[in-house]
Coordinates of C-alpha atoms in Angstrom, one line a residue:
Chain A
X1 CA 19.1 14.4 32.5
X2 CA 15.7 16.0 31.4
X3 CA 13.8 13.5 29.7
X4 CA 13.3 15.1 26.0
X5 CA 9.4 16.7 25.2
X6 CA 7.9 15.9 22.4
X7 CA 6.8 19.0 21.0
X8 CA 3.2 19.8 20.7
X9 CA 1.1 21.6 17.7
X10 CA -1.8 23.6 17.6
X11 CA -3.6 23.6 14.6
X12 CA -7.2 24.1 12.8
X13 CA -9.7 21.1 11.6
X14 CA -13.2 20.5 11.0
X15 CA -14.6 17.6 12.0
X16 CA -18.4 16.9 11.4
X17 CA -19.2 20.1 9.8
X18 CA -17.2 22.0 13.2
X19 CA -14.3 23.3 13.2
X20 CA -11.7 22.9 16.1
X21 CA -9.2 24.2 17.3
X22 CA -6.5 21.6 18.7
X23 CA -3.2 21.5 20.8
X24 CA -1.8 18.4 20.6
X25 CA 1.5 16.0 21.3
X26 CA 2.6 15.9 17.8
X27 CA 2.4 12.1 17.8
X28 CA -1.2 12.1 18.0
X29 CA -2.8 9.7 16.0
X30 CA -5.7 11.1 13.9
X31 CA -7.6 8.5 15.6
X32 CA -6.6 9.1 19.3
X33 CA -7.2 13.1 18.2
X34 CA -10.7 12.5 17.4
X35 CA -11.2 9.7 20.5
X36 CA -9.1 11.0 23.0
X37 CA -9.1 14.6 22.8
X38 CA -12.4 15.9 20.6
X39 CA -14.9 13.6 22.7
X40 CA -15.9 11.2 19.8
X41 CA -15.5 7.9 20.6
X42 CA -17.3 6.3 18.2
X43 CA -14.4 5.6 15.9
X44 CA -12.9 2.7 17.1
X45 CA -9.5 1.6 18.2
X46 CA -9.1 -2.1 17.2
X47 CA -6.0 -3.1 15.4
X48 CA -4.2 0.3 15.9
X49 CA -1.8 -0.7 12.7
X50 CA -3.9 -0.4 9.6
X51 CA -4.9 -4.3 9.2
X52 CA -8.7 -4.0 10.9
X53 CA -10.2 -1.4 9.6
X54 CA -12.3 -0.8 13.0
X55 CA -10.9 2.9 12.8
X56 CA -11.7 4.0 9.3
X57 CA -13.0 7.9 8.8
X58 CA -13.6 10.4 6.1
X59 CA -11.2 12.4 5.2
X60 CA -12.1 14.8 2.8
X61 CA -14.8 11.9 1.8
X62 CA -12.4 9.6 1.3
X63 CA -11.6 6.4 3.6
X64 CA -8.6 6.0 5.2
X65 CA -7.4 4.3 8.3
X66 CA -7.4 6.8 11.2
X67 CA -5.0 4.9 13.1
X68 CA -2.0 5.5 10.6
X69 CA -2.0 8.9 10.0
X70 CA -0.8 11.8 12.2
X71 CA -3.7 14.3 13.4
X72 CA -1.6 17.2 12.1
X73 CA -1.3 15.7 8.6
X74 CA -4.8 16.5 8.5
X75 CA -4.6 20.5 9.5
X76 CA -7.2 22.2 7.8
X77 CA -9.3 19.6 6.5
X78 CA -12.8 18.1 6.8
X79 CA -13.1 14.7 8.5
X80 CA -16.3 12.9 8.8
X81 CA -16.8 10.4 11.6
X82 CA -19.4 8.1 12.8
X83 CA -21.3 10.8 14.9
X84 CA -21.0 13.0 11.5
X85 CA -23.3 10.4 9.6
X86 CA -26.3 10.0 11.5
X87 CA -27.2 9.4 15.2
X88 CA -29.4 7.8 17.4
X89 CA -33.1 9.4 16.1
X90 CA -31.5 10.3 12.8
X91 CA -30.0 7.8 11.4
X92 CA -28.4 7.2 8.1
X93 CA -30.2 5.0 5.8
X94 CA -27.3 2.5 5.9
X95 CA -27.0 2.8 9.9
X96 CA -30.7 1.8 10.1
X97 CA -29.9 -0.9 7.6
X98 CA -27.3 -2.3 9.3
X99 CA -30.1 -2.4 12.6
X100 CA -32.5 -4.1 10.0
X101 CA -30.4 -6.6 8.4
X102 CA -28.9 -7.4 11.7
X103 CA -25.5 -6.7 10.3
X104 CA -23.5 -7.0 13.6
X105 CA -22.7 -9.0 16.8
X106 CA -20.7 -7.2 19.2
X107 CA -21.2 -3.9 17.4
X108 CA -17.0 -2.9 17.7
X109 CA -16.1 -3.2 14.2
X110 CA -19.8 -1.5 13.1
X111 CA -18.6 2.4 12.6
X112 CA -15.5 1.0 10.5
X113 CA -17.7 -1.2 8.5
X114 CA -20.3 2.4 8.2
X115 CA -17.8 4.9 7.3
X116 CA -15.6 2.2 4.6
X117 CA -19.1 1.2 3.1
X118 CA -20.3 5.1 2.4
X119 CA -16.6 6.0 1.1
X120 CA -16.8 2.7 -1.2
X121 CA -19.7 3.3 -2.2
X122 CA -18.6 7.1 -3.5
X123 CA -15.5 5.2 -5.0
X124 CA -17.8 3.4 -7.1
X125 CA -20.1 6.6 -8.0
X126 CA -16.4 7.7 -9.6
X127 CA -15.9 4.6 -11.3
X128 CA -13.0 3.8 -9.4
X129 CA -11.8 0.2 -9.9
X130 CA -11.2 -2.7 -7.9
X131 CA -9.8 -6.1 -8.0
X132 CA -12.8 -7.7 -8.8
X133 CA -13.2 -5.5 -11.4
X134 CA -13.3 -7.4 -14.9
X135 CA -12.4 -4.5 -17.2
X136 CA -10.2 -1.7 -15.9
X137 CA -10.7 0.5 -19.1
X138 CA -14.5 0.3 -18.1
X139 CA -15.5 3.8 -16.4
X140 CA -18.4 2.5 -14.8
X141 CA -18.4 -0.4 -12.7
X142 CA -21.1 -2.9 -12.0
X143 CA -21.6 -3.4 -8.3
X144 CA -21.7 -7.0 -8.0
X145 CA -21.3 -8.8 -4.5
X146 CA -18.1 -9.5 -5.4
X147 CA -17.2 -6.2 -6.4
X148 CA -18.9 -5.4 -2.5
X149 CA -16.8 -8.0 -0.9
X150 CA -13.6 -7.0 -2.7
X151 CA -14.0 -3.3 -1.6
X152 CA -14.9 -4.2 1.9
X153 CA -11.9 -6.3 2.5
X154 CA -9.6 -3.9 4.5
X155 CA -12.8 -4.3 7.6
X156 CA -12.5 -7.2 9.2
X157 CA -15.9 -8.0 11.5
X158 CA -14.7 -11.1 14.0
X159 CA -18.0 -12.1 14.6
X160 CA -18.1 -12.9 11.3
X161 CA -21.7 -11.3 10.2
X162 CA -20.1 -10.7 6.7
X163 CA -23.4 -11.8 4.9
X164 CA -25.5 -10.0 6.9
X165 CA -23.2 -6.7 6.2
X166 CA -23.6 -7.2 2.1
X167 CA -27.2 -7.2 2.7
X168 CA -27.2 -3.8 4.1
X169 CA -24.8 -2.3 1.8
X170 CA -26.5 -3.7 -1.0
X171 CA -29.8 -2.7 0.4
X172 CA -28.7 1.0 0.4
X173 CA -26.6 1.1 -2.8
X174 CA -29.6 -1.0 -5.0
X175 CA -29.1 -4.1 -7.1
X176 CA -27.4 -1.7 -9.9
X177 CA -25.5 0.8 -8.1
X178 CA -23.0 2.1 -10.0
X179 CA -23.9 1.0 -13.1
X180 CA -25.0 4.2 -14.6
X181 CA -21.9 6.0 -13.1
Chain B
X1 CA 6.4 6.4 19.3
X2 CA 9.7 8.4 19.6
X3 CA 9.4 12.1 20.0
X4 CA 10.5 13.6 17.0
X5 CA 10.2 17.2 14.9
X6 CA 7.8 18.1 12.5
X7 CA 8.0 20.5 9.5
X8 CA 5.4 20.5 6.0
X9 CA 8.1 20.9 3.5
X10 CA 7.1 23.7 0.7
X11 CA 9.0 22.2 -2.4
X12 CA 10.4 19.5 -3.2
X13 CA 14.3 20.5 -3.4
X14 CA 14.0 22.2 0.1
X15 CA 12.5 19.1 1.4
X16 CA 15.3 17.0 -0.3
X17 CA 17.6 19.9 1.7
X18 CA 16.4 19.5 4.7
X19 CA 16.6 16.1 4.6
X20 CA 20.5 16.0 4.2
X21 CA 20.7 18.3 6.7
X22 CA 19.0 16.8 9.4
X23 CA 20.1 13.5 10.6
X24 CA 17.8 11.4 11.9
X25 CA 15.1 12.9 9.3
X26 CA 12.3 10.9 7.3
X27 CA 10.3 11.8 4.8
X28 CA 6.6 11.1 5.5
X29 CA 3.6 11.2 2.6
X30 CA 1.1 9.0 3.2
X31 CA 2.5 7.4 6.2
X32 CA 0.9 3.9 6.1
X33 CA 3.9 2.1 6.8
X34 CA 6.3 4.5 8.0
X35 CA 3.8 5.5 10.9
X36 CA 3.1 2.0 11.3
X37 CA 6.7 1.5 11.7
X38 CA 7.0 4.2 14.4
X39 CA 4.7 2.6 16.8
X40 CA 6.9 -0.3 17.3
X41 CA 9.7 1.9 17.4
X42 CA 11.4 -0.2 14.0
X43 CA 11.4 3.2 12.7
X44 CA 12.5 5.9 14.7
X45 CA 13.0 9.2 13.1
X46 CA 13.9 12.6 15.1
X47 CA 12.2 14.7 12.2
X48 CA 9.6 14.1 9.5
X49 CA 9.2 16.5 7.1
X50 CA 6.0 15.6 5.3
X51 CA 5.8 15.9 1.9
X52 CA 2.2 14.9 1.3
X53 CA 1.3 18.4 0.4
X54 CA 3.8 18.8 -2.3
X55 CA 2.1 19.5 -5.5
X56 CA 3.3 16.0 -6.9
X57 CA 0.2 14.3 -7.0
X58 CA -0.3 14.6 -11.3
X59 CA -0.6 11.9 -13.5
X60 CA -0.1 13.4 -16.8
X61 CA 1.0 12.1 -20.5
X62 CA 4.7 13.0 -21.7
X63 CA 5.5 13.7 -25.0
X64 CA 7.0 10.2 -25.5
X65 CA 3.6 8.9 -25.9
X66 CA 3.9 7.6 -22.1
X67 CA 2.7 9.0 -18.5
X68 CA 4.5 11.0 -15.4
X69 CA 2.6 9.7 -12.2
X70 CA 3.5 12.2 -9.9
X71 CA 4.8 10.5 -6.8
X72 CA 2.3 12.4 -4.3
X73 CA -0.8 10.5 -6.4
X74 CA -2.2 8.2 -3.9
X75 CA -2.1 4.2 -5.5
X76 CA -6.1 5.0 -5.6
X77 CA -5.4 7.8 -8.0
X78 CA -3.1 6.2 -10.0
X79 CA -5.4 2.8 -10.5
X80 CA -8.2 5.0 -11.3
X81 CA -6.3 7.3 -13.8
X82 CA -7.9 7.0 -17.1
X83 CA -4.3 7.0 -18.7
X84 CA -3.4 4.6 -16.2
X85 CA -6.2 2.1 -17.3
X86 CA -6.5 2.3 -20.6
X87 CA -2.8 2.1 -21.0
X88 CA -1.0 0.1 -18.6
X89 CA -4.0 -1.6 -17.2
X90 CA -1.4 -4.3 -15.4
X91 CA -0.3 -1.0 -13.7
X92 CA -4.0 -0.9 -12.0
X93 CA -4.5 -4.5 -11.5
X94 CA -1.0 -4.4 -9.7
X95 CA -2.1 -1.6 -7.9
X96 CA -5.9 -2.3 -6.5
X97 CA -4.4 -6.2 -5.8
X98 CA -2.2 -4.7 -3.0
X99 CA -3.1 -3.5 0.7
X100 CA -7.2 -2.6 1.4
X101 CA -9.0 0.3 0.0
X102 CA -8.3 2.8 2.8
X103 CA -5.0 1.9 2.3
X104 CA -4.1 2.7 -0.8
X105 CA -6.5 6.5 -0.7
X106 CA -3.9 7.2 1.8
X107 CA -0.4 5.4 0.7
X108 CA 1.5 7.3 -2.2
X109 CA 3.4 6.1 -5.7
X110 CA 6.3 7.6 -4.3
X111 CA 5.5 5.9 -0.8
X112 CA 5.0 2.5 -2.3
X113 CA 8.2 2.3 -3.8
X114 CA 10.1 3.0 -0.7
X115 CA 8.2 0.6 1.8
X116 CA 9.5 -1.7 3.9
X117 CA 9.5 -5.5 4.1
X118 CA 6.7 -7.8 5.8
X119 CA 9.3 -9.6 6.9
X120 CA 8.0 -11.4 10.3
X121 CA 11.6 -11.1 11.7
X122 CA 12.1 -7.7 10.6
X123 CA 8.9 -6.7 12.5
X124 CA 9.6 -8.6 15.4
X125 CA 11.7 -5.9 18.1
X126 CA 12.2 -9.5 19.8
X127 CA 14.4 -11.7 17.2
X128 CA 17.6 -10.2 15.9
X129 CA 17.7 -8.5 12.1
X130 CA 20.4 -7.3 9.9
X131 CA 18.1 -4.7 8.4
X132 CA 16.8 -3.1 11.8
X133 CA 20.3 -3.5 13.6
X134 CA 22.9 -4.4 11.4
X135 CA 25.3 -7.3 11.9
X136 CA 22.9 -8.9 14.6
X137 CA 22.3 -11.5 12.5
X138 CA 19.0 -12.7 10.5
X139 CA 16.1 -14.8 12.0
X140 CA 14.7 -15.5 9.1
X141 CA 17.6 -17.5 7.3
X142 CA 16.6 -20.8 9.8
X143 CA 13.8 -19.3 10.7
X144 CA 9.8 -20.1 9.8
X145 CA 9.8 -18.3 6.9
X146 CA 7.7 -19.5 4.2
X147 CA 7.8 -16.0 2.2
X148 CA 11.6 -15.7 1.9
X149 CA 13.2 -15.1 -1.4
X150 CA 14.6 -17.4 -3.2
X151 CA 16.9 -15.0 -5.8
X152 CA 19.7 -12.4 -4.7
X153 CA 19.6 -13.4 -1.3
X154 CA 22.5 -13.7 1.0
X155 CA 23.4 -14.9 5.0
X156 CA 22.4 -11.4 5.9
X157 CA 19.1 -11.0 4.5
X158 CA 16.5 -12.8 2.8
X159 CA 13.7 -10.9 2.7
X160 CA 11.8 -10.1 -0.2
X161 CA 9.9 -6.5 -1.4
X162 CA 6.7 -6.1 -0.5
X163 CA 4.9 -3.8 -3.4
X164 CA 3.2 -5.7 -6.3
X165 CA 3.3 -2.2 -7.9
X166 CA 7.1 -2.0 -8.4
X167 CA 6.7 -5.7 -10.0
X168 CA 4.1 -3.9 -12.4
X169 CA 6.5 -1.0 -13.0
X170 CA 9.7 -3.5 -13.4
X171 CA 7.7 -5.7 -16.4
X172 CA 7.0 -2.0 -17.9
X173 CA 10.0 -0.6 -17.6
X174 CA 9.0 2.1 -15.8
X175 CA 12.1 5.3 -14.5
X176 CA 11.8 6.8 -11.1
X177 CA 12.7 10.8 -10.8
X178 CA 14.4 11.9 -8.0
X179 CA 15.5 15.9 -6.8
X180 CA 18.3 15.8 -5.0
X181 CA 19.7 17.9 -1.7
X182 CA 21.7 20.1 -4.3
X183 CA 18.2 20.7 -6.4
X184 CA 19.1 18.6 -9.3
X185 CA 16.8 16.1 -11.1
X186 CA 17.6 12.5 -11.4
X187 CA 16.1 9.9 -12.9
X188 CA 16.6 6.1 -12.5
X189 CA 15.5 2.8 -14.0
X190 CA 13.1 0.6 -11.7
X191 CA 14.8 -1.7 -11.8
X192 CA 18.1 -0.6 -10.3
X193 CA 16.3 1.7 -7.6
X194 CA 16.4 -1.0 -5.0
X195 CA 19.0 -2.9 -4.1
X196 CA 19.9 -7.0 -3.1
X197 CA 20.8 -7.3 0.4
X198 CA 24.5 -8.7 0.2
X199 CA 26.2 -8.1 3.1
X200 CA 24.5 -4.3 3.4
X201 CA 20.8 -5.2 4.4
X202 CA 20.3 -2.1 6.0
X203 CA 20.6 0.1 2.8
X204 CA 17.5 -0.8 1.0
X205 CA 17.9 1.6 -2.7
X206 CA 20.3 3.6 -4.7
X207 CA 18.9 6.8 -3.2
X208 CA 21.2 9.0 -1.5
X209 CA 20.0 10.9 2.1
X210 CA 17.8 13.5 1.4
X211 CA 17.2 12.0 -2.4
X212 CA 13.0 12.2 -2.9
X213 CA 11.2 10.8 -5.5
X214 CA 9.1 13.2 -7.4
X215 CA 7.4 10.9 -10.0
X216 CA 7.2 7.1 -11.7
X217 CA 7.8 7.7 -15.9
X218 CA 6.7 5.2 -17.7
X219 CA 7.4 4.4 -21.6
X220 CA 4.8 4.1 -23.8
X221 CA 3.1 0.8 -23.4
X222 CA 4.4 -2.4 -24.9
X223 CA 2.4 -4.2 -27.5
X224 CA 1.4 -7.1 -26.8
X225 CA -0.9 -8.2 -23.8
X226 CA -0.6 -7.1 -20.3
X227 CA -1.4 -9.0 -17.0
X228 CA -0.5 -9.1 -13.4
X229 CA -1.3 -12.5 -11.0
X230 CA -1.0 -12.8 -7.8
X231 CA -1.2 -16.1 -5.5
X232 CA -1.7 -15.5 -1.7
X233 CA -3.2 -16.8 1.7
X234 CA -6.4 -15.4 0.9
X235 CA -8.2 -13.7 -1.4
X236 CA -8.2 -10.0 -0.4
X237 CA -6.0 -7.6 1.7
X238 CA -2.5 -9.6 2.0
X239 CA 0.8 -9.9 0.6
X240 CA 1.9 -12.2 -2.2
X241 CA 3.8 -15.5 -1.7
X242 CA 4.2 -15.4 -5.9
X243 CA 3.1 -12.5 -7.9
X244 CA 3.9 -12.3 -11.9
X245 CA 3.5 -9.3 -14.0
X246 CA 3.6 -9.8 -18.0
X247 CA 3.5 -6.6 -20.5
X248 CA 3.9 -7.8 -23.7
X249 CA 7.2 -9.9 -24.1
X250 CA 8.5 -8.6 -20.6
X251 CA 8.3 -10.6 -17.2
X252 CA 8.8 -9.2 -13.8
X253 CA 8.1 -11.6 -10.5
X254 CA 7.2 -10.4 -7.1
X255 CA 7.7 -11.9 -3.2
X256 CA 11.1 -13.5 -4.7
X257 CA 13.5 -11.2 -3.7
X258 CA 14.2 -8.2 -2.4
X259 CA 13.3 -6.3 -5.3
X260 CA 11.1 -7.1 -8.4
X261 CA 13.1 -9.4 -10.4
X262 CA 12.3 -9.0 -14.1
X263 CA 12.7 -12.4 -15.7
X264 CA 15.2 -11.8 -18.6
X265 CA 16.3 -14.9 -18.6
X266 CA 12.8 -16.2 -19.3
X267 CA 12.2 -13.6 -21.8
X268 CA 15.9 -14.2 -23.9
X269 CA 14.7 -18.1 -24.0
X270 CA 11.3 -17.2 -25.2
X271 CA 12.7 -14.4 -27.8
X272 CA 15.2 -17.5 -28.8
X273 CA 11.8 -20.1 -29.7
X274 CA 12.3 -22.3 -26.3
X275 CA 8.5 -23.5 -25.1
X276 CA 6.5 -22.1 -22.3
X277 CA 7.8 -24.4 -20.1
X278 CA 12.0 -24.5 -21.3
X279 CA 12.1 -20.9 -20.9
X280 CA 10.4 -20.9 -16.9
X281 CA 13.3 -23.9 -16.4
X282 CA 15.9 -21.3 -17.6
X283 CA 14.5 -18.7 -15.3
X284 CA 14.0 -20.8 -12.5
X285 CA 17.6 -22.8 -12.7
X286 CA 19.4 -20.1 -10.2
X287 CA 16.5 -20.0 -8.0
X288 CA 17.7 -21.2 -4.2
X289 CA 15.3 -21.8 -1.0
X290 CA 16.0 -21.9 2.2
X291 CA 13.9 -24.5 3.3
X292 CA 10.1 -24.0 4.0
X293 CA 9.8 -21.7 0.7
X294 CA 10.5 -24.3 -1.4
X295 CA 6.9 -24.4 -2.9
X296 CA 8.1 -21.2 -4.0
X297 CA 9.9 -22.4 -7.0
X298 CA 7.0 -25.0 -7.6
X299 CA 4.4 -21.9 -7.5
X300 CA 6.7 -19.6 -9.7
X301 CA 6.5 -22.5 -12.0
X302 CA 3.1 -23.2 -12.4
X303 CA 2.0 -19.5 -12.4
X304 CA 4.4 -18.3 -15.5
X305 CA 3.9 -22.2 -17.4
X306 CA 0.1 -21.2 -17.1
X307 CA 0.4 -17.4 -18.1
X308 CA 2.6 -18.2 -20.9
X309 CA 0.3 -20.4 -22.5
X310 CA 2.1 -23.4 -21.4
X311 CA 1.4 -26.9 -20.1
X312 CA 2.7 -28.2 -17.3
X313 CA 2.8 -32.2 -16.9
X314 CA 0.3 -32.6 -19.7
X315 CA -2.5 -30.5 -18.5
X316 CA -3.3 -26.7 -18.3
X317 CA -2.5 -25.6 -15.1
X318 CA -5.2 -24.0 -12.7

């Protein structure tokens, strides 16, 4: 008996400002699309089930976990990866604070911790709440560290420089980011 | 991951269609658990037809004087709504107190409601389950398993629901809308949406194939105060071992059972006069553990004693 194929789909994204043309397994992970078949490795496999965060992207500006979504889901729309944010020579402010603040160890969980930090940071330009938030009906949100911590909790960095990563998000988002929404 | 078929459905009561028609078929939306689901093969669908393109995603106020949360609103849209948060702020604390931020941009209202259980022995292929293979029996009834419920469970099941949001919705007695496969609309309380496990673990809500949900409606708000709690392992990013929601004179718990169980016995004793602490007794009376989720009961107590107002052997609890 012929084993059964899983059918494949060809489809239309931009990631990075490019846009590209894929042909895919339609199983493909967002994650293994952009690691496995566009050449971007920087986005990082960890967990592979949504509890790390080591895979986190922009979709559309937005964070989400690259791992749990299908590449075809995505058809059409504008993802932003690690290698879209700044690279070696360019770097984003919070990439070269991340350097200065010495915000890693092994470096694997880094690009999650980049990408989730820049989309929380725009949550909190919209005044989105979180669970550290004291007043929900308030539109703008003071950034506090625990406000930072709260909104940081879906990356988790095993080599436990969680101090040193506050200091470089709070380095780039200023001691009142937020508040002026 | 199974191979399986893939369609974007292009309204709601064709996707409900094809749904009946096609055994085997899922819906998918934001596809946080299902897809999650799908890599260990718990889940294996032969077709999703995704529905997270639907135009479902508005959150808008009904003439009522409540809201229509369109099911396709991601949980990050819905605790952000301004409507939400003025109005049913318990409905945003609920929300931003369950999963991680990238989460809940991705995971819908209508998602939410129909996720699975973090049961460890449903998720573990190894160790038999009623709910991924019925009448294999269930791991978790002498198994380790500190979260069980400890109302409406039976010898096949004793899971619990995993969404702090449907415990929000239960205290505000919030409707679900449905289309069905014929193209009708439908709409059904919270609280009788999911089912108790009996001896049917595997059917998991009053839906029927092919049924999608199209939007939460919620009353207008309740006066009074509103407030959701929730005790866990840590602080951030994981499910609840007790969670309480309280709108005004209504109670709803979560991580009890296997749905959110709204706490009308607690609420006819404190309508009645009892005290803070008769009317958690009353609620609590019928509550049953199973063995290592016995601090259950004493956690259920202390959280609604303290969020009543109440005392609990002569001191405010903390």
């Amino acid at each position: 008996m012929p084993l059964r194929e899983a059918p494949t789909v060809a489809f239309e994204i931009t990631v990075n400002g490019e846009v590209r043309q894929v042909d895919v397994d339609v199983r493909t992970t967002l994650l293994d699309l952009l690691r496995e078949h566009l050449g971007l490795p920087g986005t990082k496999k960890g967990c592979d089930h949504g509890q790390c965060g080591a895979c986190t992207v922009l979709v559309e500006g937005k964070r989400i976990n690259s791992c749990l979504s299908l590449a075809v889901m995505h058809e059409g729309e504008a993802i932003t990866t690690i290698e879209g944010i700044g690279l070696p020579g360019n770097l984003h402010p919070l990439q070269a604070a991340f350097l200065e603040r010495d915000a890693f160890q092994c470096g694997y969980c880094t690009p999650g911790q980049i990408c989730s930090a820049l989309g929380m940071l725009a949550e909190v330009r919209r005044g989105e709440p979180s669970q550290a938030t004291e007043d929900m009906s308030a539109l703008a949100i003071a950034l506090t560290d625990a406000e930072i911590r709260e909104r940081m909790s879906g990356n988790i960095c095993r080599c436990s420089a969680y101090p040193q990563i506050l200091e470089a998000i709070r380095d780039v988002a200023g001691p009142a980011a937020g508040v002026s929404a | 991951m199974r191979p399986f078929t893939y369609e974007r459905a292009e309204d709601a009561a064709g996707a409900a269609k094809a749904a009946a028609e096609a055994p085997g078929a899922k819906f998918l939306a934001g596809g946080t658990n299902l897809l999650d689901l799908m890599k260990l093969e718990i889940e294996r669908p032969t077709h999703l037809i995704d529905v997270g393109r639907l135009p479902l995603g508005q959150i808008e106020p009904t003439a009522e004087g409540g809201l229509r949360i369109g099911a396709m609103a991601t949980n990050s849209a819905a605790a952000s709504d301004r409507h939400v948060r003025t109005l049913y702020p318990l409905l945003s604390h609920a929300l931003v107190s369950g999963a991680s931020a990238q989460l809940r941009n991705k995971a819908t209202i209508g998602g939410n409601l129909m996720q699975r259980t973090r049961c460890g022995y449903f998720y573990d292929p190894a160790k038999p389950c009623n709910k991924r293979e019925p009448g294999a029996g269930c791991s978790a009834l002498e198994g380790d398993a500190r979260g069980n419920a400890i109302f409406g469970a039976s010898d096949a099941c004793v899971a619990t629901h995993s969404s702090d949001m449907a415990v929000a919705l239960s205290a505000l007695e919030a409707k679900v809308e449905t289309v069905t496969p014929g193209g009708s609309t439908r709409t059904i309380a919270l609280d009788d949406l999911h089912r108790l496990p009996g001896d049917r673990p595997e059917v998991e809500t009053d839906l029927a194939v092919g049924e999608l949900i199209t939007a939460v409606l919620l009353p207008p708000p309740p006066a009074g105060r509103q407030e959701y709690r929730k005790v866990r392992d840590r602080a951030s990013y994981a499910g609840g071992l007790f969670s309480l929601a309280l709108a005004g004179d209504r109670l709803a718990m979560g991580a009890v059972a296997l749905k959110p169980w709204r706490a009308r016995k607690a609420e006819a004793a404190l309508a009645a006069g009892a005290s803070a602490a008769e009317a958690v007794a009353a609620e609590l009376e019928t509550a049953q553990a199973t063995g290592r989720n016995t601090f259950k009961i004493t956690l259920a107590r202390r959280v609604m004693t303290d969020a009543l107002g109440g005392t609990l052997e002569g001191a405010t609890v903390r």
